[in-house]
């Protein structure tokens, strides 16, 4: 108290007014003098500071100049947080500020101290607030402990995620530098057997340069400093400008860190010797505390442990990598062997091996160069690329010396050549342009000598520089050795395949199916035509028994044929009808011959066309016979009346009326015969293509009345009802009128004949933009699907019935089809089945509408 007297005169001088004039102020000052607690009083409108001696450390470097000054000026840097608390206290509300940082005063062992300030209102004699009373309690140790714990947690979290030594050392330096507010933190490791230390990593705040990677000798650090570090003592320099030793430890070296003002060096021992040094530099003077030294020491130990763990992990990784490399090589060899084993031709062997090696090594291109060493040329028939470099296969032959005489010389000696960068390697630098043209920056070349000459070179290309590993080269050698062996084996098999392929070619080019069965009736061989005939793929047939492939033939005629050949040893043949559900039946001619070892060779060919032709001939012959019988009947019917009339005319005393009747009969029957002959002649002309059409623009509606008139007697005799459905607009066609007059009567006649008496017949004429359609529908006897499909064929008739004796010759609808097709049209016959009527449809191309409207006559009214 006596060193810092808080008397009335001192306070009055500070406040600019007599202290005795305010009893409340005197009372508060008396309490502050007697109290051992750090206490501050901010009094008056300007809140000028009065404080006791215990409060001086709270002010730090602001003491003693703060006494009597305005509180806001003294704590200007902290007023943002402190001002609101002071205002609340002035308003009568007690409040507290925790962990307020304060720069430490001279001689302090810490750079900063923390205090908690409790504010309350100081009342004057009038009972009103006249100032603020603050009591402080130091929390430096608590804050330091919390910050250290937080730092250690952060350190553990950050270092725990890192795996490399460089990352660990760099992050540890950064964390300590940020925590201590240092200018630079460096991690140095001593060299075994040498008086040097390597700066492994460092962190700087930007004020000092990085020294990472620099090796410092004794001359840099100082012999006495190195001795103290090797003795395990921490070196602390608070200010290089004013101090030359701290704790009896001199820093007597050539100060390589010229900008450094303060320094902390913590040694780390392992195996009984100095292993590392953690060094903290500051650009301003600083008093290093024991806590900071302890923290730096702990960080150094943790960093070393993390580095040791990383080194162990790296050794383990390298060991695992070596094991993995060995396993990968073995795996590559097995995969390559499995890949090449089934291949028997040179190109697939080279392509498969190149693809595998290229993908395993991540190459840009793999190729085999065929060398003509005598001429000094090479060519590439095929290559594999990763898709990012172009193929150079099939290019013109190139000179070997274009790619470097030294390289070619080494290859001729049988040496493997590895180039990491063609632009930097002296063997290829002069010809780097040739490599650049084909996208090569790094390559490996493995030669194969044949008869002492360079024959083939395996090329591994990389589009970027690459440091080739021994593992890469070993895989390339493995591939080359196995590929050479596979190619030799392929050549040995080629001759055998040529002989086999010759036989197979003969079998595959014959027009018959061939099947070779073994003793157990398994399919050993089948040619292409055989597969096509049975509609199978080779994989579905080879190796399976006939009964598995075609279960339906086990107990049929084919099984009997096979048993017969096996039993007798003699060839046999048969015609086999193959029934396929949902498909047309097929016919095969099968010939079976005995083969070696109890097998059977089977030749078979499709005779379906022949069978269908035979069936069509039989059907045509049947219809021809039926036509001739019908024709004879149709001719005989009119001949009988003619003969009778002729006999009447020969009678004596024949009455004129009777003679006229006889002549009429002869004329009528002769006309019937003439009509039959005309239809036959028309069919013949159409078949021979000698009919000439006299086309004109017609309205099809105008032809309908004439056609109806021709069939009217038939319709009336059978009491049919005819309904006409004609359009109100023209039905223009460009056609031969006389021929179309033949079409409609034939359609109506067919309907009249095949419709029972009293039936209904409808003629519908429709017009659309593309065509004109004539449809004749009846409710007659109908047709089977087979008859409907052939209704317009020559000589086709429905079955005769007792009430339909005038069935015709079966040429009327054939004549309709011929005439319609001559006009570019088509015909269709439809029926829902026997007894459900029929519909005959004629479709003709429509003529130009404008021309038809101009030429169209008036259409008859529908009936």
Coordinates of N, CA and C in Angstrom, one line a residue, residues 185-275:
X185 N 8.6 -21.5 -37.1 CA 8.8 -22.7 -36.4 C 9.5 -23.7 -37.3
X186 N 10.7 -24.2 -36.9 CA 11.4 -25.2 -37.8 C 11.6 -26.5 -37.0
X187 N 11.6 -27.6 -37.8 CA 11.9 -28.9 -37.3 C 13.1 -29.4 -38.0
X188 N 14.2 -29.6 -37.1 CA 15.5 -30.0 -37.7 C 15.8 -31.4 -37.2
X189 N 16.5 -32.2 -38.0 CA 17.0 -33.5 -37.6 C 18.5 -33.5 -37.8
X190 N 19.2 -34.1 -36.8 CA 20.6 -34.2 -36.9 C 21.0 -35.3 -37.8
X191 N 22.2 -35.2 -38.4 CA 22.8 -36.2 -39.3 C 23.6 -37.1 -38.4
X192 N 23.4 -38.4 -38.6 CA 24.2 -39.4 -37.8 C 25.7 -39.3 -38.2
X193 N 26.6 -39.2 -37.2 CA 28.0 -39.1 -37.5 C 28.5 -37.8 -38.1
X194 N 27.6 -36.8 -38.1 CA 28.0 -35.5 -38.7 C 27.5 -34.4 -37.8
X195 N 28.2 -33.3 -37.7 CA 27.8 -32.1 -36.9 C 27.0 -31.2 -37.7
X196 N 25.9 -31.7 -38.3 CA 25.0 -30.9 -39.1 C 23.6 -31.3 -38.7
X197 N 22.7 -30.4 -39.1 CA 21.3 -30.6 -38.9 C 20.5 -30.1 -40.1
X198 N 19.6 -30.9 -40.6 CA 18.8 -30.6 -41.8 C 17.4 -30.0 -41.3
X199 N 17.1 -28.9 -41.9 CA 15.8 -28.3 -41.6 C 14.8 -29.1 -42.5
X200 N 14.1 -30.1 -41.9 CA 13.2 -31.0 -42.6 C 12.0 -30.2 -43.1
X201 N 11.4 -29.4 -42.2 CA 10.2 -28.6 -42.6 C 10.2 -27.4 -41.7
X202 N 9.5 -26.3 -42.2 CA 9.3 -25.2 -41.3 C 8.0 -24.5 -41.7
X203 N 7.6 -23.6 -40.8 CA 6.3 -22.8 -41.1 C 6.7 -21.4 -40.8
X204 N 6.3 -20.4 -41.6 CA 6.5 -19.0 -41.3 C 5.2 -18.3 -41.4
X205 N 5.2 -17.2 -40.6 CA 4.0 -16.3 -40.7 C 4.1 -15.3 -41.7
X206 N 5.2 -15.3 -42.5 CA 5.4 -14.4 -43.6 C 6.5 -13.3 -43.3
X207 N 6.9 -13.3 -42.0 CA 7.9 -12.2 -41.6 C 9.3 -12.7 -41.9
X208 N 9.5 -14.0 -41.8 CA 10.8 -14.6 -41.9 C 10.8 -15.6 -43.1
X209 N 11.9 -15.7 -43.8 CA 11.9 -16.7 -45.0 C 11.9 -18.1 -44.5
X210 N 11.5 -19.0 -45.4 CA 11.5 -20.4 -45.1 C 13.0 -20.9 -45.2
X211 N 13.4 -21.9 -44.3 CA 14.7 -22.5 -44.4 C 14.6 -24.0 -44.7
X212 N 13.4 -24.4 -45.1 CA 13.2 -25.9 -45.3 C 14.2 -26.4 -46.3
X213 N 14.8 -27.6 -46.0 CA 15.7 -28.2 -46.9 C 17.2 -27.7 -46.7
X214 N 17.4 -26.7 -45.8 CA 18.7 -26.2 -45.6 C 19.4 -27.0 -44.6
X215 N 20.7 -27.3 -44.8 CA 21.5 -28.1 -43.9 C 22.4 -27.1 -43.1
X216 N 22.3 -27.1 -41.8 CA 23.1 -26.2 -40.9 C 24.2 -26.9 -40.3
X217 N 25.4 -26.3 -40.3 CA 26.5 -26.9 -39.6 C 26.8 -26.2 -38.3
X218 N 27.9 -26.7 -37.6 CA 28.2 -26.2 -36.3 C 28.5 -24.7 -36.4
X219 N 29.1 -24.3 -37.5 CA 29.4 -22.8 -37.6 C 28.1 -22.0 -37.7
X220 N 27.0 -22.6 -38.1 CA 25.8 -21.8 -38.2 C 25.1 -21.8 -36.8
X221 N 25.2 -22.9 -36.1 CA 24.5 -23.0 -34.8 C 25.4 -22.6 -33.6
X222 N 26.7 -22.8 -33.7 CA 27.6 -22.4 -32.6 C 28.0 -23.7 -31.8
X223 N 29.3 -23.8 -31.5 CA 29.7 -25.0 -30.8 C 29.1 -25.1 -29.4
X224 N 29.0 -24.0 -28.7 CA 28.5 -24.0 -27.3 C 27.0 -24.3 -27.4
X225 N 26.3 -23.7 -28.4 CA 24.9 -24.0 -28.5 C 24.6 -25.5 -28.8
X226 N 25.4 -26.0 -29.7 CA 25.3 -27.5 -30.0 C 25.6 -28.3 -28.8
X227 N 26.6 -27.9 -28.0 CA 26.9 -28.7 -26.8 C 25.8 -28.6 -25.8
X228 N 25.2 -27.5 -25.7 CA 24.0 -27.4 -24.7 C 22.8 -28.2 -25.2
X229 N 22.6 -28.2 -26.5 CA 21.5 -29.0 -27.1 C 21.8 -30.5 -26.9
X230 N 23.0 -30.9 -27.1 CA 23.4 -32.3 -27.0 C 23.3 -32.7 -25.5
X231 N 23.5 -31.7 -24.6 CA 23.4 -32.0 -23.2 C 21.9 -32.1 -22.7
X232 N 21.0 -31.8 -23.7 CA 19.6 -31.9 -23.4 C 19.0 -30.7 -22.7
X233 N 19.6 -29.5 -22.9 CA 19.1 -28.3 -22.3 C 18.5 -27.4 -23.3
X234 N 17.4 -26.8 -22.9 CA 16.6 -25.9 -23.8 C 17.3 -24.6 -23.9
X235 N 17.4 -24.0 -25.1 CA 18.0 -22.7 -25.3 C 16.9 -21.7 -25.4
X236 N 16.9 -20.7 -24.6 CA 15.9 -19.6 -24.6 C 16.7 -18.3 -24.8
X237 N 16.3 -17.5 -25.8 CA 16.9 -16.2 -26.1 C 15.7 -15.2 -26.2
X238 N 15.6 -14.3 -25.2 CA 14.4 -13.4 -25.2 C 14.6 -12.2 -26.1
X239 N 15.9 -11.8 -26.3 CA 16.1 -10.7 -27.1 C 17.6 -10.7 -27.5
X240 N 17.9 -11.0 -28.8 CA 19.3 -11.1 -29.3 C 19.9 -9.7 -29.2
X241 N 19.2 -8.7 -29.2 CA 19.8 -7.3 -29.2 C 20.3 -7.0 -27.8
X242 N 19.8 -7.6 -26.8 CA 20.2 -7.2 -25.4 C 20.8 -8.3 -24.6
X243 N 20.6 -9.6 -25.1 CA 21.1 -10.7 -24.3 C 22.0 -11.6 -25.1
X244 N 23.0 -12.2 -24.4 CA 23.9 -13.1 -25.1 C 23.8 -14.5 -24.4
X245 N 23.1 -14.6 -23.4 CA 22.9 -15.9 -22.8 C 21.7 -16.0 -22.0
X246 N 21.1 -17.1 -21.9 CA 19.9 -17.4 -21.0 C 20.2 -18.7 -20.4
X247 N 20.1 -18.8 -19.1 CA 20.3 -20.0 -18.3 C 21.8 -20.5 -18.6
X248 N 22.7 -19.6 -18.7 CA 24.1 -19.9 -18.8 C 24.4 -20.6 -20.2
X249 N 23.5 -20.4 -21.1 CA 23.7 -21.1 -22.4 C 24.0 -20.0 -23.5
X250 N 25.2 -20.0 -24.1 CA 25.5 -19.0 -25.1 C 25.1 -19.4 -26.5
X251 N 24.7 -18.5 -27.3 CA 24.4 -18.7 -28.7 C 25.5 -18.0 -29.5
X252 N 26.6 -18.8 -29.7 CA 27.8 -18.1 -30.2 C 28.0 -18.4 -31.7
X253 N 27.1 -18.9 -32.4 CA 27.3 -19.2 -33.8 C 27.1 -18.0 -34.7
X254 N 27.4 -18.2 -36.0 CA 27.1 -17.2 -37.0 C 25.5 -17.2 -37.1
X255 N 24.9 -16.2 -36.7 CA 23.5 -16.2 -36.7 C 22.9 -16.2 -38.1
X256 N 22.5 -17.3 -38.5 CA 22.0 -17.4 -39.9 C 20.6 -16.8 -40.0
X257 N 19.9 -16.6 -38.9 CA 18.6 -16.0 -38.9 C 18.7 -14.6 -38.5
X258 N 19.2 -13.7 -39.4 CA 19.6 -12.4 -39.1 C 18.4 -11.6 -38.6
X259 N 17.2 -11.9 -39.1 CA 16.0 -11.1 -38.7 C 15.4 -11.6 -37.3
X260 N 15.9 -12.6 -36.7 CA 15.4 -13.2 -35.5 C 15.8 -12.3 -34.3
X261 N 14.8 -12.0 -33.4 CA 15.1 -11.2 -32.1 C 15.0 -12.2 -30.9
X262 N 14.1 -13.1 -31.0 CA 13.9 -14.1 -29.9 C 13.9 -15.5 -30.4
X263 N 14.3 -16.4 -29.6 CA 14.5 -17.8 -30.1 C 14.3 -18.8 -29.0
X264 N 13.7 -19.9 -29.3 CA 13.5 -21.1 -28.4 C 13.9 -22.3 -29.1
X265 N 14.9 -23.1 -28.6 CA 15.3 -24.3 -29.2 C 15.2 -25.4 -28.2
X266 N 14.4 -26.5 -28.6 CA 14.1 -27.6 -27.7 C 14.7 -28.9 -28.3
X267 N 15.7 -29.5 -27.6 CA 16.3 -30.7 -28.1 C 15.4 -32.0 -27.9
X268 N 15.6 -32.9 -28.8 CA 14.8 -34.2 -28.6 C 15.8 -35.3 -28.8
X269 N 15.8 -36.3 -27.8 CA 16.8 -37.3 -27.7 C 16.1 -38.7 -28.1
X270 N 16.8 -39.5 -28.8 CA 16.4 -40.9 -29.1 C 17.7 -41.7 -29.2
X271 N 17.6 -42.9 -28.5 CA 18.8 -43.8 -28.6 C 20.0 -43.2 -27.9
X272 N 19.8 -42.3 -26.9 CA 20.9 -41.8 -26.2 C 21.6 -40.6 -26.8
X273 N 21.1 -40.1 -27.9 CA 21.8 -39.0 -28.6 C 20.7 -38.0 -29.1
X274 N 21.3 -36.8 -29.5 CA 20.4 -35.8 -30.0 C 19.9 -36.2 -31.4
X275 N 18.6 -36.2 -31.5 CA 18.0 -36.7 -32.8 C 17.3 -35.5 -33.5

